[in-house]
mmCIF file of C-alpha atoms in Angstrom:
data_model
loop_
_atom_site.group_PDB
_atom_site.id
_atom_site.type_symbol
_atom_site.label_atom_id
_atom_site.label_comp_id
_atom_site.label_asym_id
_atom_site.label_seq_id
_atom_site.Cartn_x
_atom_site.Cartn_y
_atom_site.Cartn_z
ATOM 1 C CA UNK H 419 0.000 0.000 0.000
ATOM 2 C CA UNK H 420 1.474 3.320 -1.089
ATOM 3 C CA UNK H 421 1.469 6.072 1.520
ATOM 4 C CA UNK H 422 2.731 9.649 1.566
ATOM 5 C CA UNK H 423 3.400 11.652 4.720
ATOM 6 C CA UNK H 424 4.214 15.342 4.908
ATOM 7 C CA UNK H 425 6.436 16.731 7.643
ATOM 8 C CA UNK H 426 7.979 20.049 8.572
ATOM 9 C CA UNK H 427 7.590 23.095 10.802
ATOM 10 C CA UNK H 428 4.034 24.220 11.379
ATOM 11 C CA UNK H 429 5.072 27.824 11.940
ATOM 12 C CA UNK H 430 7.351 29.934 9.745
ATOM 13 C CA UNK H 431 8.208 33.594 10.167
ATOM 14 C CA UNK H 432 7.519 36.062 7.353
ATOM 15 C CA UNK H 433 10.387 36.464 4.862
ATOM 16 C CA UNK H 434 11.900 33.123 5.909
ATOM 17 C CA UNK H 435 11.986 29.820 4.014
ATOM 18 C CA UNK H 436 9.293 27.169 4.323
ATOM 19 C CA UNK H 437 10.722 23.638 4.144
ATOM 20 C CA UNK H 438 8.590 20.510 3.898
ATOM 21 C CA UNK H 439 9.392 16.859 3.263
ATOM 22 C CA UNK H 440 7.189 14.113 1.896
ATOM 23 C CA UNK H 441 8.141 10.586 2.924
ATOM 24 C CA UNK H 442 6.947 7.901 0.540
ATOM 25 C CA UNK H 443 6.367 4.262 1.502
ATOM 26 C CA UNK H 444 5.248 1.294 -0.555
ATOM 27 C CA UNK H 445 6.921 2.402 -3.777
ATOM 28 C CA UNK H 446 10.316 3.730 -4.792
ATOM 29 C CA UNK H 447 10.333 7.398 -5.792
ATOM 30 C CA UNK H 448 12.965 6.382 -8.324
ATOM 31 C CA UNK H 449 10.330 4.486 -10.282
ATOM 32 C CA UNK H 450 9.961 6.117 -13.649
ATOM 33 C CA UNK H 451 6.260 5.381 -13.660
ATOM 34 C CA UNK H 452 5.396 8.332 -11.442
ATOM 35 C CA UNK H 453 6.021 11.992 -10.771
ATOM 36 C CA UNK H 454 5.852 13.642 -7.371
ATOM 37 C CA UNK H 455 3.953 16.799 -6.611
ATOM 38 C CA UNK H 456 3.054 19.451 -4.035
ATOM 39 C CA UNK H 457 -0.352 21.116 -3.743
ATOM 40 C CA UNK H 458 -1.585 23.626 -1.181
ATOM 41 C CA UNK H 459 -4.922 24.871 0.100
ATOM 42 C CA UNK H 460 -5.466 28.043 2.129
ATOM 43 C CA UNK H 461 -8.194 27.753 4.716
ATOM 44 C CA UNK H 462 -11.612 27.889 3.114
ATOM 45 C CA UNK H 463 -10.187 28.106 -0.400
ATOM 46 C CA UNK H 464 -9.459 25.817 -3.308
ATOM 47 C CA UNK H 465 -6.504 23.666 -4.292
ATOM 48 C CA UNK H 466 -3.424 25.253 -5.859
ATOM 49 C CA UNK H 467 -0.818 23.185 -7.681
ATOM 50 C CA UNK H 468 2.702 24.161 -6.617
ATOM 51 C CA UNK H 469 4.969 21.937 -8.696
ATOM 52 C CA UNK H 470 6.226 18.486 -9.573
ATOM 53 C CA UNK H 471 9.546 16.712 -9.650
ATOM 54 C CA UNK H 472 10.626 13.951 -12.003
ATOM 55 C CA UNK H 473 12.715 10.974 -10.972
ATOM 56 C CA UNK H 474 15.605 12.648 -12.805
ATOM 57 C CA UNK H 475 15.484 15.456 -10.257
ATOM 58 C CA UNK H 476 14.309 18.118 -12.685
ATOM 59 C CA UNK H 477 11.154 19.993 -11.762
ATOM 60 C CA UNK H 478 8.310 22.102 -13.098
ATOM 61 C CA UNK H 479 6.645 24.797 -11.046
ATOM 62 C CA UNK H 480 3.487 26.887 -11.020
ATOM 63 C CA UNK H 481 4.492 30.065 -12.890
ATOM 64 C CA UNK H 482 3.031 32.198 -10.107
ATOM 65 C CA UNK H 483 5.370 30.577 -7.545
ATOM 66 C CA UNK H 484 8.334 29.650 -9.707
ATOM 67 C CA UNK H 485 10.631 32.428 -8.471
ATOM 68 C CA UNK H 486 10.325 31.272 -4.846
ATOM 69 C CA UNK H 487 10.043 27.489 -5.050
ATOM 70 C CA UNK H 488 12.547 24.646 -5.287
ATOM 71 C CA UNK H 489 11.796 20.941 -5.164
ATOM 72 C CA UNK H 490 14.300 18.134 -4.656
ATOM 73 C CA UNK H 491 14.557 14.358 -4.290
ATOM 74 C CA UNK H 492 16.377 12.230 -1.727
ATOM 75 C CA UNK H 493 16.249 8.732 -3.151
ATOM 76 C CA UNK H 494 18.264 7.255 -0.254
ATOM 77 C CA UNK H 495 15.446 8.206 2.107
ATOM 78 C CA UNK H 496 12.632 7.807 -0.428
ATOM 79 C CA UNK H 497 11.624 11.418 0.154
ATOM 80 C CA UNK H 498 11.019 14.554 -1.848
ATOM 81 C CA UNK H 499 11.039 18.082 -0.545
ATOM 82 C CA UNK H 500 9.693 21.569 -1.053
ATOM 83 C CA UNK H 501 11.381 24.845 -0.230
ATOM 84 C CA UNK H 502 9.542 28.141 -0.572
ATOM 85 C CA UNK H 503 11.508 31.335 0.024
ATOM 86 C CA UNK H 504 10.396 34.749 1.240
ATOM 87 C CA UNK H 505 7.075 33.555 2.612
ATOM 88 C CA UNK H 506 4.252 35.880 3.610
ATOM 89 C CA UNK H 507 0.919 35.371 5.327
ATOM 90 C CA UNK H 508 -0.540 34.518 1.919
ATOM 91 C CA UNK H 509 1.477 31.281 1.999
ATOM 92 C CA UNK H 510 -0.400 30.065 5.074
ATOM 93 C CA UNK H 511 -2.140 26.882 3.979
ATOM 94 C CA UNK H 512 -2.447 23.127 4.260
ATOM 95 C CA UNK H 513 0.299 21.612 2.111
ATOM 96 C CA UNK H 514 -0.241 18.232 0.468
ATOM 97 C CA UNK H 515 2.162 15.971 -1.349
ATOM 98 C CA UNK H 516 0.776 13.650 -3.999
ATOM 99 C CA UNK H 517 1.835 11.056 -6.541
ATOM 100 C CA UNK H 518 1.125 11.767 -10.192
ATOM 101 C CA UNK H 519 0.350 8.614 -12.112
ATOM 102 C CA UNK H 520 0.241 8.562 -15.892
ATOM 103 C CA UNK H 521 -0.537 6.309 -18.819
ATOM 104 C CA UNK H 522 -1.425 6.285 -22.490
ATOM 105 C CA UNK H 523 -4.873 5.832 -24.013
ATOM 106 C CA UNK H 524 -5.894 6.327 -27.611
ATOM 107 C CA UNK H 525 -2.496 7.896 -28.377
ATOM 108 C CA UNK H 526 -2.961 10.517 -25.633
ATOM 109 C CA UNK H 527 -1.223 10.608 -22.295
ATOM 110 C CA UNK H 528 -3.317 11.123 -19.217
ATOM 111 C CA UNK H 529 -2.231 12.117 -15.730
ATOM 112 C CA UNK H 530 -3.869 12.016 -12.339
ATOM 113 C CA UNK H 531 -2.969 12.375 -8.667
ATOM 114 C CA UNK H 532 -3.866 8.991 -7.279
ATOM 115 C CA UNK H 533 -2.246 9.016 -3.834
ATOM 116 C CA UNK H 534 -2.203 11.978 -1.453
ATOM 117 C CA UNK H 535 -0.691 12.629 1.929
ATOM 118 C CA UNK H 536 -2.953 13.731 4.768
ATOM 119 C CA UNK H 537 -1.597 17.264 4.578
ATOM 120 C CA UNK H 538 0.314 19.475 6.968
ATOM 121 C CA UNK H 539 -0.692 22.945 8.107
ATOM 122 C CA UNK H 540 1.848 25.718 7.725
ATOM 123 C CA UNK H 541 1.198 29.102 9.294
ATOM 124 C CA UNK H 542 3.288 32.125 8.372
ATOM 125 C CA UNK H 543 3.348 34.499 11.303
ATOM 126 C CA UNK H 544 5.809 36.383 13.441
ATOM 127 C CA UNK Y 1081 -1.938 29.831 -17.749
ATOM 128 C CA UNK Y 1082 -5.184 27.918 -18.086
ATOM 129 C CA UNK Y 1083 -8.228 28.199 -15.867
ATOM 130 C CA UNK Y 1084 -10.897 25.661 -15.030
ATOM 131 C CA UNK Y 1085 -14.297 27.050 -14.075
ATOM 132 C CA UNK Y 1086 -16.763 25.264 -11.812
ATOM 133 C CA UNK Y 1087 -20.078 26.313 -10.277
ATOM 134 C CA UNK Y 1088 -19.460 27.212 -6.619
ATOM 135 C CA UNK Y 1089 -22.257 25.109 -5.145
ATOM 136 C CA UNK Y 1090 -25.013 22.678 -6.016
ATOM 137 C CA UNK Y 1091 -27.540 20.772 -3.942
ATOM 138 C CA UNK Y 1092 -29.196 17.417 -4.551
ATOM 139 C CA UNK Y 1093 -31.947 15.505 -2.784
ATOM 140 C CA UNK Y 1094 -30.936 12.217 -1.230
ATOM 141 C CA UNK Y 1095 -31.060 9.490 -3.862
ATOM 142 C CA UNK Y 1096 -31.307 11.882 -6.784
ATOM 143 C CA UNK Y 1097 -28.763 12.633 -9.504
ATOM 144 C CA UNK Y 1098 -26.457 15.623 -9.663
ATOM 145 C CA UNK Y 1099 -24.047 16.717 -12.348
ATOM 146 C CA UNK Y 1100 -21.053 18.980 -11.766
ATOM 147 C CA UNK Y 1101 -19.366 20.688 -14.680
ATOM 148 C CA UNK Y 1102 -15.868 21.979 -15.320
ATOM 149 C CA UNK Y 1103 -15.032 24.248 -18.233
ATOM 150 C CA UNK Y 1104 -11.682 25.299 -19.635
ATOM 151 C CA UNK Y 1105 -9.542 25.404 -22.752
ATOM 152 C CA UNK Y 1106 -7.093 22.839 -21.373
ATOM 153 C CA UNK Y 1107 -9.849 20.215 -21.519
ATOM 154 C CA UNK Y 1108 -9.714 20.315 -25.303
ATOM 155 C CA UNK Y 1109 -6.252 18.749 -25.232
ATOM 156 C CA UNK Y 1110 -5.833 17.123 -21.820
ATOM 157 C CA UNK Y 1111 -7.834 14.564 -19.897
ATOM 158 C CA UNK Y 1112 -9.631 15.664 -16.742
ATOM 159 C CA UNK Y 1113 -9.500 14.058 -13.308
ATOM 160 C CA UNK Y 1114 -11.913 14.669 -10.441
ATOM 161 C CA UNK Y 1115 -11.273 14.775 -6.696
ATOM 162 C CA UNK Y 1116 -13.615 14.577 -3.732
ATOM 163 C CA UNK Y 1117 -12.624 16.436 -0.580
ATOM 164 C CA UNK Y 1118 -14.582 16.059 2.617
ATOM 165 C CA UNK Y 1119 -14.200 18.597 5.398
ATOM 166 C CA UNK Y 1120 -10.836 18.339 7.104
ATOM 167 C CA UNK Y 1121 -9.594 15.548 4.826
ATOM 168 C CA UNK Y 1122 -7.211 15.222 1.915
ATOM 169 C CA UNK Y 1123 -8.643 15.038 -1.607
ATOM 170 C CA UNK Y 1124 -9.485 11.608 -2.995
ATOM 171 C CA UNK Y 1125 -9.383 10.709 -6.681
ATOM 172 C CA UNK Y 1126 -12.846 9.669 -7.931
ATOM 173 C CA UNK Y 1127 -12.452 9.874 -11.728
ATOM 174 C CA UNK Y 1128 -9.390 9.887 -13.972
ATOM 175 C CA UNK Y 1129 -8.901 10.191 -17.729
ATOM 176 C CA UNK Y 1130 -12.369 11.762 -18.030
ATOM 177 C CA UNK Y 1131 -14.445 8.660 -17.294
ATOM 178 C CA UNK Y 1132 -12.453 6.023 -15.422
ATOM 179 C CA UNK Y 1133 -13.146 5.097 -11.805
ATOM 180 C CA UNK Y 1134 -10.334 3.969 -9.484
ATOM 181 C CA UNK Y 1135 -10.941 0.771 -7.585
ATOM 182 C CA UNK Y 1136 -13.011 1.370 -4.475
ATOM 183 C CA UNK Y 1137 -14.984 4.294 -5.907
ATOM 184 C CA UNK Y 1138 -18.724 3.494 -6.082
ATOM 185 C CA UNK Y 1139 -20.195 3.130 -9.551
ATOM 186 C CA UNK Y 1140 -22.664 5.934 -8.865
ATOM 187 C CA UNK Y 1141 -19.768 8.244 -9.778
ATOM 188 C CA UNK Y 1142 -19.245 8.689 -13.497
ATOM 189 C CA UNK Y 1143 -17.423 11.141 -15.734
ATOM 190 C CA UNK Y 1144 -17.981 12.424 -19.237
ATOM 191 C CA UNK Y 1145 -17.242 15.371 -21.439
ATOM 192 C CA UNK Y 1146 -16.449 16.793 -24.835
ATOM 193 C CA UNK Y 1147 -14.694 19.851 -26.108
ATOM 194 C CA UNK Y 1148 -13.916 22.273 -23.308
ATOM 195 C CA UNK Y 1149 -16.443 20.882 -20.801
ATOM 196 C CA UNK Y 1150 -16.136 17.919 -18.465
ATOM 197 C CA UNK Y 1151 -18.805 16.568 -16.142
ATOM 198 C CA UNK Y 1152 -18.929 14.497 -12.992
ATOM 199 C CA UNK Y 1153 -22.261 12.812 -12.295
ATOM 200 C CA UNK Y 1154 -23.368 11.291 -9.025
ATOM 201 C CA UNK Y 1155 -26.348 9.028 -9.654
ATOM 202 C CA UNK Y 1156 -28.352 8.307 -6.521
ATOM 203 C CA UNK Y 1157 -26.462 10.691 -4.256
ATOM 204 C CA UNK Y 1158 -25.823 9.502 -0.709
ATOM 205 C CA UNK Y 1159 -25.284 11.547 2.432
ATOM 206 C CA UNK Y 1160 -21.608 10.596 2.397
ATOM 207 C CA UNK Y 1161 -21.197 12.216 -1.025
ATOM 208 C CA UNK Y 1162 -21.544 15.668 0.511
ATOM 209 C CA UNK Y 1163 -18.153 17.235 -0.160
ATOM 210 C CA UNK Y 1164 -16.183 19.654 -2.311
ATOM 211 C CA UNK Y 1165 -15.344 18.378 -5.778
ATOM 212 C CA UNK Y 1166 -12.424 19.652 -7.840
ATOM 213 C CA UNK Y 1167 -11.558 19.046 -11.461
ATOM 214 C CA UNK Y 1168 -7.943 19.028 -12.615
ATOM 215 C CA UNK Y 1169 -6.003 18.779 -15.829
ATOM 216 C CA UNK Y 1170 -2.683 19.589 -17.299
ATOM 217 C CA UNK Y 1171 -2.239 23.207 -18.265
ATOM 218 C CA UNK Y 1172 -2.582 23.981 -21.964
ATOM 219 C CA UNK Y 1173 0.469 26.259 -21.985
ATOM 220 C CA UNK Y 1174 2.766 23.504 -23.217
ATOM 221 C CA UNK Y 1175 4.672 23.158 -19.950
ATOM 222 C CA UNK Y 1176 4.104 20.131 -17.782
ATOM 223 C CA UNK Y 1177 2.028 21.957 -15.182
ATOM 224 C CA UNK Y 1178 -1.412 21.477 -13.727
ATOM 225 C CA UNK Y 1179 -4.467 23.509 -12.916
ATOM 226 C CA UNK Y 1180 -7.344 22.850 -10.528
ATOM 227 C CA UNK Y 1181 -10.881 24.040 -10.905
ATOM 228 C CA UNK Y 1182 -12.291 26.400 -8.323
ATOM 229 C CA UNK Y 1183 -14.303 23.632 -6.710
ATOM 230 C CA UNK Y 1184 -17.998 22.802 -6.318
ATOM 231 C CA UNK Y 1185 -19.607 22.276 -2.937
ATOM 232 C CA UNK Y 1186 -22.188 19.488 -3.183
ATOM 233 C CA UNK Y 1187 -24.868 19.492 -0.491
ATOM 234 C CA UNK Y 1188 -27.076 16.427 -0.116
ATOM 235 C CA UNK Y 1189 -30.497 17.411 1.230
#
């Protein structure tokens, strides 16, 4: 059974760096069959995709966050991480990690987030 | 970047059918997936590749769509189906990025 678990500080001061880790169990993050992603949700609001990281270690980010975000892999620990710099109160949210699964049908690729962590709340406040 | 538009809220009588829609340009070129999120819980995948149900999802959930509109239908809605529902697809910008719909709150009366 594949499980994802987010961890990291629940409180970050404004202008500092938010750092979260997602620990994956039940599958190797080195498997080329999946990508690994972060999503966040401010209280009472919708889901916002933050970015994804490939097994190669390269990453794609939401254009609105790209200048502040870095994702990385630690294959020895089967973890992937998120760093977000220069945080403000607007970055206060529940942060989820998720697995992106993909396949091919009728000559088109399709993608979906089939396994999610339970989420971790991050508050940005002094 | 792309946007996916959903109606903010919809209500359905217990046992009746409700359809939720999602509209956006990215749906013309990328498959949609749908997620159910109950209060205080992580999202759960209910439909992928427009119309496929993961194992464990009741068959009262179905997906369809054409062009720039996708739909999620709950046939015979149950009390436990009350939740927020989000659509999602790859962005149509050409980068490998994703966009979520704004979400629809489904209330079962």
